[in-house]
């Protein structure tokens, strides 16, 4: 839990930007990762990415695989 908070809410607090970043809420920046498994059960679950939302755009597993091929 502390590792996840250190990567999300704590930077928003440090920069006094909690009204824009750090949690999921209407009107905030929509950059987040959807996981297949709970990272609180095992931090390695942060690698089981099902989808990503970046600047409000949804990237499913297939689209992410396409983007990886471009690298």
PDB file of N, CA and C in Angstrom:
ATOM      1  N   UNK A   1       0.833  -1.191   0.000  1.00  0.00           N
ATOM      2  CA  UNK A   1       0.000   0.000   0.000  1.00  0.00           C
ATOM      3  C   UNK A   1       0.876   1.252   0.000  1.00  0.00           C
ATOM      4  N   UNK A   2       1.923   1.232   0.802  1.00  0.00           N
ATOM      5  CA  UNK A   2       2.785   2.424   0.880  1.00  0.00           C
ATOM      6  C   UNK A   2       3.507   2.697  -0.431  1.00  0.00           C
ATOM      7  N   UNK A   3       3.913   1.640  -1.124  1.00  0.00           N
ATOM      8  CA  UNK A   3       4.576   1.821  -2.421  1.00  0.00           C
ATOM      9  C   UNK A   3       3.618   2.445  -3.427  1.00  0.00           C
ATOM     10  N   UNK A   4       2.371   1.999  -3.432  1.00  0.00           N
ATOM     11  CA  UNK A   4       1.377   2.549  -4.358  1.00  0.00           C
ATOM     12  C   UNK A   4       1.053   4.003  -4.014  1.00  0.00           C
ATOM     13  N   UNK A   5       0.935   4.293  -2.741  1.00  0.00           N
ATOM     14  CA  UNK A   5       0.678   5.670  -2.332  1.00  0.00           C
ATOM     15  C   UNK A   5       1.856   6.583  -2.674  1.00  0.00           C
ATOM     16  N   UNK A   6       3.067   6.054  -2.548  1.00  0.00           N
ATOM     17  CA  UNK A   6       4.261   6.844  -2.866  1.00  0.00           C
ATOM     18  C   UNK A   6       4.322   7.198  -4.345  1.00  0.00           C
ATOM     19  N   UNK A   7       3.652   6.417  -5.178  1.00  0.00           N
ATOM     20  CA  UNK A   7       3.661   6.672  -6.624  1.00  0.00           C
ATOM     21  C   UNK A   7       2.432   7.434  -7.101  1.00  0.00           C
ATOM     22  N   UNK A   8       1.471   7.662  -6.221  1.00  0.00           N
ATOM     23  CA  UNK A   8       0.216   8.284  -6.659  1.00  0.00           C
ATOM     24  C   UNK A   8      -0.133   9.523  -5.843  1.00  0.00           C
ATOM     25  N   UNK A   9      -0.698   9.323  -4.686  1.00  0.00           N
ATOM     26  CA  UNK A   9      -1.225  10.448  -3.910  1.00  0.00           C
ATOM     27  C   UNK A   9      -0.123  11.314  -3.288  1.00  0.00           C
ATOM     28  N   UNK A  10       0.977  10.699  -2.859  1.00  0.00           N
ATOM     29  CA  UNK A  10       2.022  11.482  -2.185  1.00  0.00           C
ATOM     30  C   UNK A  10       2.661  12.545  -3.086  1.00  0.00           C
ATOM     31  N   UNK A  11       3.001  12.236  -4.348  1.00  0.00           N
ATOM     32  CA  UNK A  11       3.532  13.313  -5.210  1.00  0.00           C
ATOM     33  C   UNK A  11       2.516  14.437  -5.417  1.00  0.00           C
ATOM     34  N   UNK A  12       1.245  14.078  -5.551  1.00  0.00           N
ATOM     35  CA  UNK A  12       0.214  15.107  -5.712  1.00  0.00           C
ATOM     36  C   UNK A  12       0.161  16.002  -4.478  1.00  0.00           C
ATOM     37  N   UNK A  13       0.274  15.398  -3.308  1.00  0.00           N
ATOM     38  CA  UNK A  13       0.288  16.196  -2.071  1.00  0.00           C
ATOM     39  C   UNK A  13       1.528  17.096  -2.015  1.00  0.00           C
ATOM     40  N   UNK A  14       2.687  16.529  -2.347  1.00  0.00           N
ATOM     41  CA  UNK A  14       3.947  17.276  -2.285  1.00  0.00           C
ATOM     42  C   UNK A  14       3.884  18.533  -3.150  1.00  0.00           C
ATOM     43  N   UNK A  15       3.309  18.387  -4.352  1.00  0.00           N
ATOM     44  CA  UNK A  15       3.231  19.513  -5.282  1.00  0.00           C
ATOM     45  C   UNK A  15       1.936  20.317  -5.135  1.00  0.00           C
ATOM     46  N   UNK A  16       1.149  20.030  -4.105  1.00  0.00           N
ATOM     47  CA  UNK A  16      -0.112  20.731  -3.847  1.00  0.00           C
ATOM     48  C   UNK A  16      -1.031  20.683  -5.076  1.00  0.00           C
ATOM     49  N   UNK A  17      -1.145  19.490  -5.664  1.00  0.00           N
ATOM     50  CA  UNK A  17      -1.947  19.299  -6.871  1.00  0.00           C
ATOM     51  C   UNK A  17      -3.019  18.224  -6.672  1.00  0.00           C
ATOM     52  N   UNK A  18      -3.459  17.996  -5.452  1.00  0.00           N
ATOM     53  CA  UNK A  18      -4.434  16.937  -5.203  1.00  0.00           C
ATOM     54  C   UNK A  18      -5.784  17.214  -5.856  1.00  0.00           C
ATOM     55  N   UNK A  19      -6.017  18.453  -6.259  1.00  0.00           N
ATOM     56  CA  UNK A  19      -7.260  18.754  -6.980  1.00  0.00           C
ATOM     57  C   UNK A  19      -7.173  18.308  -8.435  1.00  0.00           C
ATOM     58  N   UNK A  20      -5.975  17.974  -8.911  1.00  0.00           N
ATOM     59  CA  UNK A  20      -5.770  17.556 -10.300  1.00  0.00           C
ATOM     60  C   UNK A  20      -5.288  16.113 -10.440  1.00  0.00           C
ATOM     61  N   UNK A  21      -4.507  15.625  -9.469  1.00  0.00           N
ATOM     62  CA  UNK A  21      -3.826  14.339  -9.592  1.00  0.00           C
ATOM     63  C   UNK A  21      -3.922  13.535  -8.297  1.00  0.00           C
ATOM     64  N   UNK A  22      -3.512  12.271  -8.373  1.00  0.00           N
ATOM     65  CA  UNK A  22      -3.317  11.453  -7.180  1.00  0.00           C
ATOM     66  C   UNK A  22      -4.410  10.453  -6.872  1.00  0.00           C
ATOM     67  N   UNK A  23      -5.635  10.741  -7.276  1.00  0.00           N
ATOM     68  CA  UNK A  23      -6.762   9.837  -7.077  1.00  0.00           C
ATOM     69  C   UNK A  23      -7.664   9.896  -8.302  1.00  0.00           C
ATOM     70  N   UNK A  24      -8.555   8.926  -8.393  1.00  0.00           N
ATOM     71  CA  UNK A  24      -9.522   8.926  -9.495  1.00  0.00           C
ATOM     72  C   UNK A  24     -10.774   9.669  -9.068  1.00  0.00           C
ATOM     73  N   UNK A  25     -11.104  10.703  -9.802  1.00  0.00           N
ATOM     74  CA  UNK A  25     -12.312  11.483  -9.526  1.00  0.00           C
ATOM     75  C   UNK A  25     -12.646  12.307 -10.762  1.00  0.00           C
ATOM     76  N   UNK A  26     -13.911  12.615 -10.903  1.00  0.00           N
ATOM     77  CA  UNK A  26     -14.362  13.427 -12.018  1.00  0.00           C
ATOM     78  C   UNK A  26     -13.620  14.760 -12.016  1.00  0.00           C
ATOM     79  N   UNK A  27     -13.105  15.124 -13.197  1.00  0.00           N
ATOM     80  CA  UNK A  27     -12.414  16.386 -13.352  1.00  0.00           C
ATOM     81  C   UNK A  27     -10.906  16.320 -13.153  1.00  0.00           C
ATOM     82  N   UNK A  28     -10.402  15.179 -12.661  1.00  0.00           N
ATOM     83  CA  UNK A  28      -8.958  15.035 -12.480  1.00  0.00           C
ATOM     84  C   UNK A  28      -8.333  14.429 -13.722  1.00  0.00           C
ATOM     85  N   UNK A  29      -7.009  14.532 -13.819  1.00  0.00           N
ATOM     86  CA  UNK A  29      -6.277  13.930 -14.937  1.00  0.00           C
ATOM     87  C   UNK A  29      -6.568  12.433 -14.972  1.00  0.00           C
ATOM     88  N   UNK A  30      -6.866  11.930 -16.151  1.00  0.00           N
ATOM     89  CA  UNK A  30      -7.258  10.528 -16.295  1.00  0.00           C
ATOM     90  C   UNK A  30      -6.110   9.691 -16.830  1.00  0.00           C
ATOM     91  N   UNK A  31      -5.065   9.557 -16.047  1.00  0.00           N
ATOM     92  CA  UNK A  31      -3.936   8.695 -16.391  1.00  0.00           C
ATOM     93  C   UNK A  31      -3.852   7.619 -15.318  1.00  0.00           C
ATOM     94  N   UNK A  32      -4.169   6.377 -15.688  1.00  0.00           N
ATOM     95  CA  UNK A  32      -4.112   5.295 -14.719  1.00  0.00           C
ATOM     96  C   UNK A  32      -3.999   3.948 -15.420  1.00  0.00           C
ATOM     97  N   UNK A  33      -3.659   2.932 -14.636  1.00  0.00           N
ATOM     98  CA  UNK A  33      -3.467   1.569 -15.121  1.00  0.00           C
ATOM     99  C   UNK A  33      -4.537   0.686 -14.499  1.00  0.00           C
ATOM    100  N   UNK A  34      -5.135  -0.192 -15.305  1.00  0.00           N
ATOM    101  CA  UNK A  34      -6.093  -1.181 -14.819  1.00  0.00           C
ATOM    102  C   UNK A  34      -5.362  -2.515 -14.776  1.00  0.00           C
ATOM    103  N   UNK A  35      -5.352  -3.140 -13.602  1.00  0.00           N
ATOM    104  CA  UNK A  35      -4.613  -4.379 -13.403  1.00  0.00           C
ATOM    105  C   UNK A  35      -5.542  -5.587 -13.384  1.00  0.00           C
ATOM    106  N   UNK A  36      -4.977  -6.755 -13.707  1.00  0.00           N
ATOM    107  CA  UNK A  36      -5.721  -8.013 -13.648  1.00  0.00           C
ATOM    108  C   UNK A  36      -5.789  -8.576 -12.232  1.00  0.00           C
ATOM    109  N   UNK A  37      -4.870  -8.161 -11.379  1.00  0.00           N
ATOM    110  CA  UNK A  37      -4.793  -8.713 -10.029  1.00  0.00           C
ATOM    111  C   UNK A  37      -4.497  -7.588  -9.038  1.00  0.00           C
ATOM    112  N   UNK A  38      -4.814  -7.820  -7.800  1.00  0.00           N
ATOM    113  CA  UNK A  38      -4.703  -6.820  -6.749  1.00  0.00           C
ATOM    114  C   UNK A  38      -3.249  -6.626  -6.319  1.00  0.00           C
ATOM    115  N   UNK A  39      -2.696  -5.443  -6.473  1.00  0.00           N
ATOM    116  CA  UNK A  39      -1.310  -5.198  -6.073  1.00  0.00           C
ATOM    117  C   UNK A  39      -1.127  -5.190  -4.557  1.00  0.00           C
ATOM    118  N   UNK A  40      -2.215  -5.087  -3.797  1.00  0.00           N
ATOM    119  CA  UNK A  40      -2.096  -5.159  -2.346  1.00  0.00           C
ATOM    120  C   UNK A  40      -1.852  -6.590  -1.886  1.00  0.00           C
ATOM    121  N   UNK A  41      -2.255  -7.563  -2.703  1.00  0.00           N
ATOM    122  CA  UNK A  41      -1.974  -8.969  -2.398  1.00  0.00           C
ATOM    123  C   UNK A  41      -0.518  -9.306  -2.697  1.00  0.00           C
ATOM    124  N   UNK A  42       0.013  -8.733  -3.789  1.00  0.00           N
ATOM    125  CA  UNK A  42       1.396  -8.976  -4.205  1.00  0.00           C
ATOM    126  C   UNK A  42       1.804  -7.827  -5.115  1.00  0.00           C
ATOM    127  N   UNK A  43       2.843  -7.101  -4.748  1.00  0.00           N
ATOM    128  CA  UNK A  43       3.272  -5.937  -5.523  1.00  0.00           C
ATOM    129  C   UNK A  43       3.630  -6.326  -6.959  1.00  0.00           C
ATOM    130  N   UNK A  44       3.999  -7.582  -7.191  1.00  0.00           N
ATOM    131  CA  UNK A  44       4.303  -8.045  -8.551  1.00  0.00           C
ATOM    132  C   UNK A  44       3.071  -7.975  -9.447  1.00  0.00           C
ATOM    133  N   UNK A  45       1.892  -7.899  -8.861  1.00  0.00           N
ATOM    134  CA  UNK A  45       0.664  -7.774  -9.647  1.00  0.00           C
ATOM    135  C   UNK A  45       0.589  -6.455 -10.404  1.00  0.00           C
ATOM    136  N   UNK A  46       1.462  -5.512 -10.080  1.00  0.00           N
ATOM    137  CA  UNK A  46       1.500  -4.259 -10.843  1.00  0.00           C
ATOM    138  C   UNK A  46       1.972  -4.503 -12.273  1.00  0.00           C
ATOM    139  N   UNK A  47       2.504  -5.689 -12.526  1.00  0.00           N
ATOM    140  CA  UNK A  47       2.953  -6.034 -13.883  1.00  0.00           C
ATOM    141  C   UNK A  47       1.866  -6.715 -14.704  1.00  0.00           C
ATOM    142  N   UNK A  48       0.742  -7.037 -14.090  1.00  0.00           N
ATOM    143  CA  UNK A  48      -0.353  -7.707 -14.810  1.00  0.00           C
ATOM    144  C   UNK A  48      -1.332  -6.664 -15.339  1.00  0.00           C
ATOM    145  N   UNK A  49      -0.897  -5.928 -16.343  1.00  0.00           N
ATOM    146  CA  UNK A  49      -1.649  -4.791 -16.867  1.00  0.00           C
ATOM    147  C   UNK A  49      -2.727  -5.254 -17.850  1.00  0.00           C
ATOM    148  N   UNK A  50      -3.958  -4.895 -17.561  1.00  0.00           N
ATOM    149  CA  UNK A  50      -5.083  -5.208 -18.437  1.00  0.00           C
ATOM    150  C   UNK A  50      -5.335  -4.076 -19.427  1.00  0.00           C
ATOM    151  N   UNK A  51      -5.161  -2.836 -18.964  1.00  0.00           N
ATOM    152  CA  UNK A  51      -5.418  -1.671 -19.819  1.00  0.00           C
ATOM    153  C   UNK A  51      -4.780  -0.442 -19.186  1.00  0.00           C
ATOM    154  N   UNK A  52      -4.666   0.601 -19.999  1.00  0.00           N
ATOM    155  CA  UNK A  52      -4.132   1.882 -19.550  1.00  0.00           C
ATOM    156  C   UNK A  52      -5.060   2.976 -20.055  1.00  0.00           C
ATOM    157  N   UNK A  53      -5.283   3.969 -19.222  1.00  0.00           N
ATOM    158  CA  UNK A  53      -5.986   5.173 -19.656  1.00  0.00           C
ATOM    159  C   UNK A  53      -4.988   6.312 -19.530  1.00  0.00           C
ATOM    160  N   UNK A  54      -4.720   6.954 -20.671  1.00  0.00           N
ATOM    161  CA  UNK A  54      -3.770   8.066 -20.689  1.00  0.00           C
ATOM    162  C   UNK A  54      -4.447   9.268 -21.326  1.00  0.00           C
ATOM    163  N   UNK A  55      -4.490  10.350 -20.592  1.00  0.00           N
ATOM    164  CA  UNK A  55      -5.153  11.581 -21.020  1.00  0.00           C
ATOM    165  C   UNK A  55      -6.565  11.293 -21.521  1.00  0.00           C
ATOM    166  N   UNK A  56      -7.240  10.389 -20.801  1.00  0.00           N
ATOM    167  CA  UNK A  56      -8.627  10.062 -21.115  1.00  0.00           C
ATOM    168  C   UNK A  56      -8.816   9.081 -22.254  1.00  0.00           C
ATOM    169  N   UNK A  57      -7.729   8.571 -22.849  1.00  0.00           N
ATOM    170  CA  UNK A  57      -7.813   7.619 -23.957  1.00  0.00           C
ATOM    171  C   UNK A  57      -7.551   6.217 -23.422  1.00  0.00           C
ATOM    172  N   UNK A  58      -8.453   5.279 -23.744  1.00  0.00           N
ATOM    173  CA  UNK A  58      -8.380   3.897 -23.270  1.00  0.00           C
ATOM    174  C   UNK A  58      -7.551   3.044 -24.219  1.00  0.00           C
ATOM    175  N   UNK A  59      -6.546   2.350 -23.663  1.00  0.00           N
ATOM    176  CA  UNK A  59      -5.704   1.431 -24.422  1.00  0.00           C
ATOM    177  C   UNK A  59      -5.875   0.040 -23.826  1.00  0.00           C
ATOM    178  N   UNK A  60      -6.542  -0.851 -24.555  1.00  0.00           N
ATOM    179  CA  UNK A  60      -6.700  -2.219 -24.062  1.00  0.00           C
ATOM    180  C   UNK A  60      -5.430  -3.020 -24.332  1.00  0.00           C
ATOM    181  N   UNK A  61      -5.436  -4.274 -23.907  1.00  0.00           N
ATOM    182  CA  UNK A  61      -4.251  -5.118 -24.031  1.00  0.00           C
ATOM    183  C   UNK A  61      -3.780  -5.229 -25.489  1.00  0.00           C
ATOM    184  N   UNK A  62      -4.700  -5.345 -26.427  1.00  0.00           N
ATOM    185  CA  UNK A  62      -4.332  -5.466 -27.844  1.00  0.00           C
ATOM    186  C   UNK A  62      -3.649  -4.195 -28.345  1.00  0.00           C
ATOM    187  N   UNK A  63      -4.192  -3.045 -27.986  1.00  0.00           N
ATOM    188  CA  UNK A  63      -3.594  -1.775 -28.412  1.00  0.00           C
ATOM    189  C   UNK A  63      -2.218  -1.585 -27.776  1.00  0.00           C
ATOM    190  N   UNK A  64      -2.065  -1.992 -26.520  1.00  0.00           N
ATOM    191  CA  UNK A  64      -0.766  -1.894 -25.868  1.00  0.00           C
ATOM    192  C   UNK A  64       0.264  -2.781 -26.567  1.00  0.00           C
ATOM    193  N   UNK A  65      -0.169  -3.971 -26.986  1.00  0.00           N
ATOM    194  CA  UNK A  65       0.736  -4.865 -27.713  1.00  0.00           C
ATOM    195  C   UNK A  65       1.157  -4.238 -29.050  1.00  0.00           C
ATOM    196  N   UNK A  66       0.215  -3.590 -29.729  1.00  0.00           N
ATOM    197  CA  UNK A  66       0.541  -2.893 -30.983  1.00  0.00           C
ATOM    198  C   UNK A  66       1.572  -1.794 -30.739  1.00  0.00           C
ATOM    199  N   UNK A  67       1.411  -1.049 -29.664  1.00  0.00           N
ATOM    200  CA  UNK A  67       2.345   0.026 -29.355  1.00  0.00           C
ATOM    201  C   UNK A  67       3.726  -0.512 -29.027  1.00  0.00           C
ATOM    202  N   UNK A  68       3.786  -1.668 -28.344  1.00  0.00           N
ATOM    203  CA  UNK A  68       5.074  -2.282 -28.032  1.00  0.00           C
ATOM    204  C   UNK A  68       5.817  -2.693 -29.301  1.00  0.00           C
ATOM    205  N   UNK A  69       5.070  -3.128 -30.292  1.00  0.00           N
ATOM    206  CA  UNK A  69       5.685  -3.545 -31.560  1.00  0.00           C
ATOM    207  C   UNK A  69       6.332  -2.364 -32.285  1.00  0.00           C
ATOM    208  N   UNK A  70       5.861  -1.171 -32.057  1.00  0.00           N
ATOM    209  CA  UNK A  70       6.406   0.021 -32.706  1.00  0.00           C
ATOM    210  C   UNK A  70       7.753   0.422 -32.141  1.00  0.00           C
ATOM    211  N   UNK A  71       8.091  -0.083 -30.986  1.00  0.00           N
ATOM    212  CA  UNK A  71       9.359   0.303 -30.337  1.00  0.00           C
ATOM    213  C   UNK A  71      10.547  -0.314 -31.018  1.00  0.00           C
TER     214      UNK A  71
END
